[in-house]
Amino acid sequence: MAVNRFYFITLTFFVGVLGYLSYLILKPFLSPIAWAIVLSLVFYPVYAFLLRYIKLRAVASFITLGIILIIILGPFSYLSILLVKELKHISDYMEGGRFETLQSALGHPVMKAMVDRITSLFNITEAEMDKAIIDGISNLGKDLIGRITKGMGDVVTVALNFIFMAFAIFFLLKDGTEFLKKIRDYMPFSEEQKDRLATQIRDIIISTVYGGVVVAIVQGLIAGLTFYILEIPSPVVWGMATSIASFIPLIGAFAIWGPATVYLFLHGAVLKGIALAIIGVFGISLIDNVLKPIIIGGRTKMPILAIFFSVLGGIKLFGLIGLVMGPLVLAIFVSVVEIFRNIETNENRGIS
């Protein structure tokens, strides 16, 4: 008895230490690995379709990987070029100190009424108010540029993570079935419980990705229509850019309509700037927080409020992959608790 207990404690200690060391080794690559798992699952039907005709797993996996890379790199490369160009234009405009159009815009009846109310309320002169507005917009624009540029991350790190992700996708598609079978064999659950857990994980991942795509399309349509009504050049292009930008963590669609709002204010289009800011906050960006939890919750049967906070918490903890990881971790936790509850219920029935 004592020998068995010593053996169990020793085994647990070594498993714990080796498990922790394995985590430290894989920690720098967790994000690309997680994205590789998500994309492999989403595009597995494409791989399975190709495998029916090609018969070679490595070739089918390589072609599927090529399709994934084209879908990802194409739109995001275009968005990056477009965004950098526009940000440089706004930055040059502000650095040149060309605020004549903004100063003339402050004479607009709507702005004049707002300025008069504020000056009388805070007992400051109109000149001081004008200077505060100009300085505020200038600082806001520069801060916005800094945040977006920082959000893009280090180019080398992003490129390396992308390469690691592509490498992982190839082998997950090629050998994923055998790998999953080994994981199932190690799980201490019945086959029915394993199937239920696997279905829950698959539903969460697929509904999160598809939900993100649907939200991106809706945001792009609203943004494009708004830009068209406000007579902003190339509304279709900016609508597409908004759809792509919706996948950027924390910033999202704001990366497009935010600079556009600053641009309108700087060029004296005050009413259009106010309209775009209102629609951007309560129309374009709010859709992400409302529609996505509904789509995910509808398929997974999880409460919308739980999905909402798990998405926000996941993004804060894991970054962009948190869109999937947040709801996924919560769903797995709920499923495991339910499995143990059913086991306990069955044991109580057996005793009685």
CSV table of N, CA and C in Angstrom, one decimal, residues 67-170:
chain,number,residue,atom,x,y,z
A,67,ILE,N,-4.4,27.5,-50.2
A,67,ILE,CA,-5.7,28.2,-50.3
A,67,ILE,C,-5.9,29.0,-49.0
A,68,ILE,N,-5.6,28.5,-47.9
A,68,ILE,CA,-5.7,29.3,-46.6
A,68,ILE,C,-4.9,30.5,-46.6
A,69,LEU,N,-3.6,30.4,-47.1
A,69,LEU,CA,-2.7,31.5,-47.1
A,69,LEU,C,-3.1,32.6,-48.1
A,70,ILE,N,-3.7,32.2,-49.2
A,70,ILE,CA,-4.2,33.2,-50.2
A,70,ILE,C,-5.4,33.9,-49.6
A,71,ILE,N,-6.3,33.2,-48.9
A,71,ILE,CA,-7.5,33.9,-48.3
A,71,ILE,C,-7.0,34.8,-47.2
A,72,ILE,N,-6.0,34.5,-46.5
A,72,ILE,CA,-5.6,35.4,-45.4
A,72,ILE,C,-4.7,36.5,-45.9
A,73,LEU,N,-3.7,36.2,-46.6
A,73,LEU,CA,-2.7,37.2,-47.0
A,73,LEU,C,-3.2,38.2,-48.0
A,74,GLY,N,-4.1,37.8,-48.9
A,74,GLY,CA,-4.6,38.7,-49.9
A,74,GLY,C,-5.3,39.9,-49.3
A,75,PRO,N,-6.4,39.8,-48.6
A,75,PRO,CA,-7.1,40.9,-48.1
A,75,PRO,C,-6.3,41.7,-47.1
A,76,PHE,N,-5.6,41.0,-46.2
A,76,PHE,CA,-4.8,41.8,-45.1
A,76,PHE,C,-3.6,42.5,-45.7
A,77,SER,N,-3.0,42.0,-46.8
A,77,SER,CA,-2.0,42.8,-47.4
A,77,SER,C,-2.5,44.1,-48.0
A,78,TYR,N,-3.7,43.9,-48.7
A,78,TYR,CA,-4.3,45.1,-49.3
A,78,TYR,C,-4.7,46.1,-48.2
A,79,LEU,N,-5.3,45.6,-47.1
A,79,LEU,CA,-5.7,46.5,-46.1
A,79,LEU,C,-4.5,47.2,-45.4
A,80,SER,N,-3.4,46.5,-45.2
A,80,SER,CA,-2.2,47.1,-44.6
A,80,SER,C,-1.7,48.3,-45.5
A,81,ILE,N,-1.6,48.0,-46.8
A,81,ILE,CA,-1.1,49.1,-47.7
A,81,ILE,C,-2.0,50.3,-47.7
A,82,LEU,N,-3.3,50.0,-47.8
A,82,LEU,CA,-4.3,51.1,-47.8
A,82,LEU,C,-4.3,51.9,-46.5
A,83,LEU,N,-4.2,51.2,-45.4
A,83,LEU,CA,-4.2,51.8,-44.1
A,83,LEU,C,-3.0,52.7,-43.8
A,84,VAL,N,-1.8,52.1,-44.2
A,84,VAL,CA,-0.6,52.9,-44.0
A,84,VAL,C,-0.6,54.1,-44.8
A,85,LYS,N,-1.1,54.0,-46.1
A,85,LYS,CA,-1.2,55.2,-47.0
A,85,LYS,C,-2.0,56.3,-46.4
A,86,GLU,N,-3.2,55.9,-45.9
A,86,GLU,CA,-4.1,56.9,-45.3
A,86,GLU,C,-3.6,57.5,-44.0
A,87,LEU,N,-3.0,56.7,-43.2
A,87,LEU,CA,-2.4,57.2,-41.9
A,87,LEU,C,-1.2,58.1,-42.2
A,88,LYS,N,-0.5,57.9,-43.2
A,88,LYS,CA,0.6,58.8,-43.5
A,88,LYS,C,0.1,60.1,-44.0
A,89,HIS,N,-1.0,60.1,-44.8
A,89,HIS,CA,-1.7,61.3,-45.3
A,89,HIS,C,-2.1,62.1,-44.1
A,90,ILE,N,-2.8,61.5,-43.1
A,90,ILE,CA,-3.3,62.2,-41.9
A,90,ILE,C,-2.2,62.8,-41.1
A,91,SER,N,-1.1,61.9,-40.9
A,91,SER,CA,0.0,62.4,-40.2
A,91,SER,C,0.7,63.6,-40.8
A,92,ASP,N,0.9,63.5,-42.1
A,92,ASP,CA,1.5,64.7,-42.8
A,92,ASP,C,0.7,65.9,-42.7
A,93,TYR,N,-0.6,65.7,-42.7
A,93,TYR,CA,-1.5,66.9,-42.6
A,93,TYR,C,-1.4,67.5,-41.3
A,94,MET,N,-1.3,66.7,-40.2
A,94,MET,CA,-1.3,67.3,-38.9
A,94,MET,C,0.1,67.8,-38.6
A,95,GLU,N,1.2,67.2,-39.0
A,95,GLU,CA,2.5,67.7,-38.8
A,95,GLU,C,2.7,69.0,-39.5
A,96,GLY,N,2.0,69.2,-40.6
A,96,GLY,CA,2.2,70.5,-41.3
A,96,GLY,C,1.4,71.6,-40.7
A,97,GLY,N,0.6,71.3,-39.7
A,97,GLY,CA,-0.1,72.3,-38.9
A,97,GLY,C,-1.2,73.0,-39.7
A,98,ARG,N,-1.7,72.3,-40.7
A,98,ARG,CA,-2.7,72.9,-41.6
A,98,ARG,C,-4.1,72.7,-41.0
A,99,PHE,N,-4.5,73.7,-40.2
A,99,PHE,CA,-5.8,73.5,-39.5
A,99,PHE,C,-6.8,74.7,-39.9
A,100,GLU,N,-6.5,75.3,-41.1
A,100,GLU,CA,-7.3,76.4,-41.5
A,100,GLU,C,-8.7,76.0,-41.7
A,101,THR,N,-8.9,74.8,-42.3
A,101,THR,CA,-10.2,74.3,-42.6
A,101,THR,C,-11.0,74.0,-41.3
A,102,LEU,N,-10.2,73.5,-40.3
A,102,LEU,CA,-10.8,73.1,-39.0
A,102,LEU,C,-11.3,74.4,-38.3
A,103,GLN,N,-10.4,75.5,-38.4
A,103,GLN,CA,-10.7,76.7,-37.8
A,103,GLN,C,-12.0,77.3,-38.4
A,104,SER,N,-12.1,77.2,-39.7
A,104,SER,CA,-13.3,77.7,-40.4
A,104,SER,C,-14.5,76.9,-40.0
A,105,ALA,N,-14.3,75.6,-39.8
A,105,ALA,CA,-15.4,74.7,-39.4
A,105,ALA,C,-15.9,75.1,-38.0
A,106,LEU,N,-15.1,75.6,-37.2
A,106,LEU,CA,-15.6,76.0,-35.8
A,106,LEU,C,-16.6,77.2,-35.9
A,107,GLY,N,-16.6,77.8,-37.1
A,107,GLY,CA,-17.6,78.9,-37.2
A,107,GLY,C,-18.9,78.4,-37.7
A,108,HIS,N,-19.0,77.1,-38.0
A,108,HIS,CA,-20.3,76.5,-38.4
A,108,HIS,C,-21.3,76.7,-37.3
A,109,PRO,N,-22.6,77.0,-37.7
A,109,PRO,CA,-23.7,77.3,-36.7
A,109,PRO,C,-23.8,76.2,-35.5
A,110,VAL,N,-23.7,75.0,-35.9
A,110,VAL,CA,-23.8,73.9,-34.9
A,110,VAL,C,-22.6,73.9,-33.9
A,111,MET,N,-21.4,74.0,-34.5
A,111,MET,CA,-20.2,74.1,-33.7
A,111,MET,C,-20.2,75.4,-32.9
A,112,LYS,N,-20.6,76.5,-33.5
A,112,LYS,CA,-20.6,77.8,-32.8
A,112,LYS,C,-21.5,77.8,-31.6
A,113,ALA,N,-22.7,77.1,-31.7
A,113,ALA,CA,-23.6,77.0,-30.6
A,113,ALA,C,-23.0,76.2,-29.5
A,114,MET,N,-22.3,75.1,-29.8
A,114,MET,CA,-21.7,74.2,-28.8
A,114,MET,C,-20.5,74.9,-28.1
A,115,VAL,N,-19.7,75.7,-28.9
A,115,VAL,CA,-18.6,76.4,-28.4
A,115,VAL,C,-19.1,77.5,-27.4
A,116,ASP,N,-20.2,78.2,-27.8
A,116,ASP,CA,-20.7,79.3,-26.9
A,116,ASP,C,-21.2,78.7,-25.6
A,117,ARG,N,-21.8,77.5,-25.6
A,117,ARG,CA,-22.3,76.9,-24.4
A,117,ARG,C,-21.2,76.5,-23.5
A,118,ILE,N,-20.1,75.9,-24.1
A,118,ILE,CA,-19.0,75.5,-23.3
A,118,ILE,C,-18.2,76.6,-22.7
A,119,THR,N,-18.0,77.7,-23.5
A,119,THR,CA,-17.2,78.9,-23.1
A,119,THR,C,-17.9,79.6,-21.9
A,120,SER,N,-19.3,79.6,-22.0
A,120,SER,CA,-20.0,80.3,-20.9
A,120,SER,C,-20.0,79.4,-19.7
A,121,LEU,N,-20.1,78.1,-19.9
A,121,LEU,CA,-20.1,77.1,-18.7
A,121,LEU,C,-18.8,77.1,-18.0
A,122,PHE,N,-17.7,77.1,-18.7
A,122,PHE,CA,-16.3,77.0,-18.1
A,122,PHE,C,-15.6,78.4,-17.9
A,123,ASN,N,-16.3,79.4,-18.4
A,123,ASN,CA,-15.8,80.8,-18.2
A,123,ASN,C,-14.4,80.9,-18.9
A,124,ILE,N,-14.3,80.5,-20.2
A,124,ILE,CA,-13.1,80.7,-21.0
A,124,ILE,C,-13.4,81.4,-22.2
A,125,THR,N,-12.4,82.0,-22.9
A,125,THR,CA,-12.6,82.7,-24.1
A,125,THR,C,-12.8,81.8,-25.3
A,126,GLU,N,-13.4,82.3,-26.4
A,126,GLU,CA,-13.6,81.5,-27.6
A,126,GLU,C,-12.3,81.1,-28.2
A,127,ALA,N,-11.3,82.0,-28.1
A,127,ALA,CA,-10.0,81.7,-28.7
A,127,ALA,C,-9.3,80.6,-28.0
A,128,GLU,N,-9.5,80.5,-26.6
A,128,GLU,CA,-8.9,79.4,-25.8
A,128,GLU,C,-9.7,78.1,-26.2
A,129,MET,N,-11.0,78.2,-26.4
A,129,MET,CA,-11.7,77.0,-26.7
A,129,MET,C,-11.3,76.5,-28.1
A,130,ASP,N,-11.2,77.4,-29.1
A,130,ASP,CA,-10.7,77.0,-30.4
A,130,ASP,C,-9.4,76.3,-30.4
A,131,LYS,N,-8.5,76.8,-29.6
A,131,LYS,CA,-7.1,76.2,-29.5
A,131,LYS,C,-7.2,74.9,-28.8
A,132,ALA,N,-8.1,74.7,-27.8
A,132,ALA,CA,-8.2,73.5,-27.1
A,132,ALA,C,-8.7,72.4,-28.0
A,133,ILE,N,-9.7,72.8,-28.9
A,133,ILE,CA,-10.3,71.8,-29.8
A,133,ILE,C,-9.3,71.4,-30.8
A,134,ILE,N,-8.5,72.3,-31.4
A,134,ILE,CA,-7.5,72.0,-32.4
A,134,ILE,C,-6.4,71.1,-31.8
A,135,ASP,N,-5.9,71.5,-30.6
A,135,ASP,CA,-4.9,70.7,-30.0
A,135,ASP,C,-5.4,69.3,-29.6
A,136,GLY,N,-6.7,69.2,-29.2
A,136,GLY,CA,-7.3,68.0,-28.8
A,136,GLY,C,-7.4,67.0,-30.0
A,137,ILE,N,-7.9,67.5,-31.1
A,137,ILE,CA,-8.0,66.7,-32.3
A,137,ILE,C,-6.6,66.3,-32.9
A,138,SER,N,-5.7,67.2,-32.8
A,138,SER,CA,-4.3,66.9,-33.2
A,138,SER,C,-3.7,65.8,-32.4
A,139,ASN,N,-3.9,65.9,-31.1
A,139,ASN,CA,-3.3,64.9,-30.2
A,139,ASN,C,-4.1,63.6,-30.4
A,140,LEU,N,-5.4,63.6,-30.6
A,140,LEU,CA,-6.2,62.4,-30.8
A,140,LEU,C,-5.7,61.7,-32.0
A,141,GLY,N,-5.5,62.5,-33.1
A,141,GLY,CA,-5.1,61.9,-34.3
A,141,GLY,C,-3.7,61.2,-34.2
A,142,LYS,N,-2.8,61.9,-33.6
A,142,LYS,CA,-1.5,61.3,-33.4
A,142,LYS,C,-1.5,60.1,-32.5
A,143,ASP,N,-2.3,60.1,-31.4
A,143,ASP,CA,-2.4,59.0,-30.5
A,143,ASP,C,-3.1,57.8,-31.3
A,144,LEU,N,-4.1,58.1,-32.1
A,144,LEU,CA,-4.7,57.1,-32.9
A,144,LEU,C,-3.7,56.4,-33.8
A,145,ILE,N,-2.9,57.2,-34.5
A,145,ILE,CA,-1.9,56.6,-35.4
A,145,ILE,C,-0.9,55.7,-34.6
A,146,GLY,N,-0.5,56.2,-33.5
A,146,GLY,CA,0.4,55.5,-32.6
A,146,GLY,C,-0.2,54.1,-32.2
A,147,ARG,N,-1.5,54.2,-31.8
A,147,ARG,CA,-2.1,52.9,-31.3
A,147,ARG,C,-2.3,51.9,-32.4
A,148,ILE,N,-2.7,52.4,-33.6
A,148,ILE,CA,-2.9,51.5,-34.7
A,148,ILE,C,-1.6,50.9,-35.2
A,149,THR,N,-0.6,51.7,-35.2
A,149,THR,CA,0.8,51.3,-35.6
A,149,THR,C,1.3,50.2,-34.6
A,150,LYS,N,1.1,50.5,-33.3
A,150,LYS,CA,1.5,49.6,-32.3
A,150,LYS,C,0.7,48.3,-32.4
A,151,GLY,N,-0.6,48.4,-32.7
A,151,GLY,CA,-1.4,47.2,-32.8
A,151,GLY,C,-1.0,46.3,-33.9
A,152,MET,N,-0.4,46.8,-34.9
A,152,MET,CA,0.1,46.0,-36.0
A,152,MET,C,1.2,45.0,-35.6
A,153,GLY,N,1.9,45.5,-34.5
A,153,GLY,CA,2.9,44.6,-33.9
A,153,GLY,C,4.2,44.6,-34.6
A,154,ASP,N,5.2,43.9,-34.1
A,154,ASP,CA,6.5,43.8,-34.7
A,154,ASP,C,6.4,43.0,-36.0
A,155,VAL,N,6.9,43.5,-37.1
A,155,VAL,CA,6.8,42.8,-38.4
A,155,VAL,C,7.5,41.5,-38.3
A,156,VAL,N,8.6,41.4,-37.8
A,156,VAL,CA,9.4,40.2,-37.7
A,156,VAL,C,8.7,39.1,-36.9
A,157,THR,N,8.2,39.5,-35.7
A,157,THR,CA,7.5,38.6,-34.9
A,157,THR,C,6.2,38.0,-35.6
A,158,VAL,N,5.5,38.9,-36.2
A,158,VAL,CA,4.2,38.5,-36.9
A,158,VAL,C,4.6,37.5,-38.0
A,159,ALA,N,5.6,37.8,-38.8
A,159,ALA,CA,6.1,37.0,-39.9
A,159,ALA,C,6.5,35.6,-39.4
A,160,LEU,N,7.2,35.6,-38.3
A,160,LEU,CA,7.7,34.3,-37.8
A,160,LEU,C,6.5,33.4,-37.3
A,161,ASN,N,5.6,34.1,-36.6
A,161,ASN,CA,4.4,33.4,-36.1
A,161,ASN,C,3.5,32.9,-37.2
A,162,PHE,N,3.5,33.6,-38.3
A,162,PHE,CA,2.7,33.2,-39.5
A,162,PHE,C,3.4,32.0,-40.1
A,163,ILE,N,4.7,32.0,-40.2
A,163,ILE,CA,5.4,30.8,-40.7
A,163,ILE,C,5.2,29.6,-39.8
A,164,PHE,N,5.3,29.7,-38.5
A,164,PHE,CA,5.0,28.6,-37.6
A,164,PHE,C,3.6,28.1,-37.7
A,165,MET,N,2.6,29.1,-37.9
A,165,MET,CA,1.2,28.7,-38.0
A,165,MET,C,1.0,27.8,-39.3
A,166,ALA,N,1.6,28.3,-40.4
A,166,ALA,CA,1.5,27.6,-41.7
A,166,ALA,C,2.1,26.2,-41.6
A,167,PHE,N,3.3,26.1,-40.9
A,167,PHE,CA,3.9,24.8,-40.7
A,167,PHE,C,3.0,23.8,-39.9
A,168,ALA,N,2.4,24.4,-38.8
A,168,ALA,CA,1.5,23.6,-38.0
A,168,ALA,C,0.3,23.2,-38.7
A,169,ILE,N,-0.3,24.1,-39.5
A,169,ILE,CA,-1.5,23.7,-40.3
A,169,ILE,C,-1.2,22.5,-41.2
A,170,PHE,N,-0.1,22.5,-41.9
A,170,PHE,CA,0.3,21.5,-42.8
A,170,PHE,C,0.2,20.1,-42.1
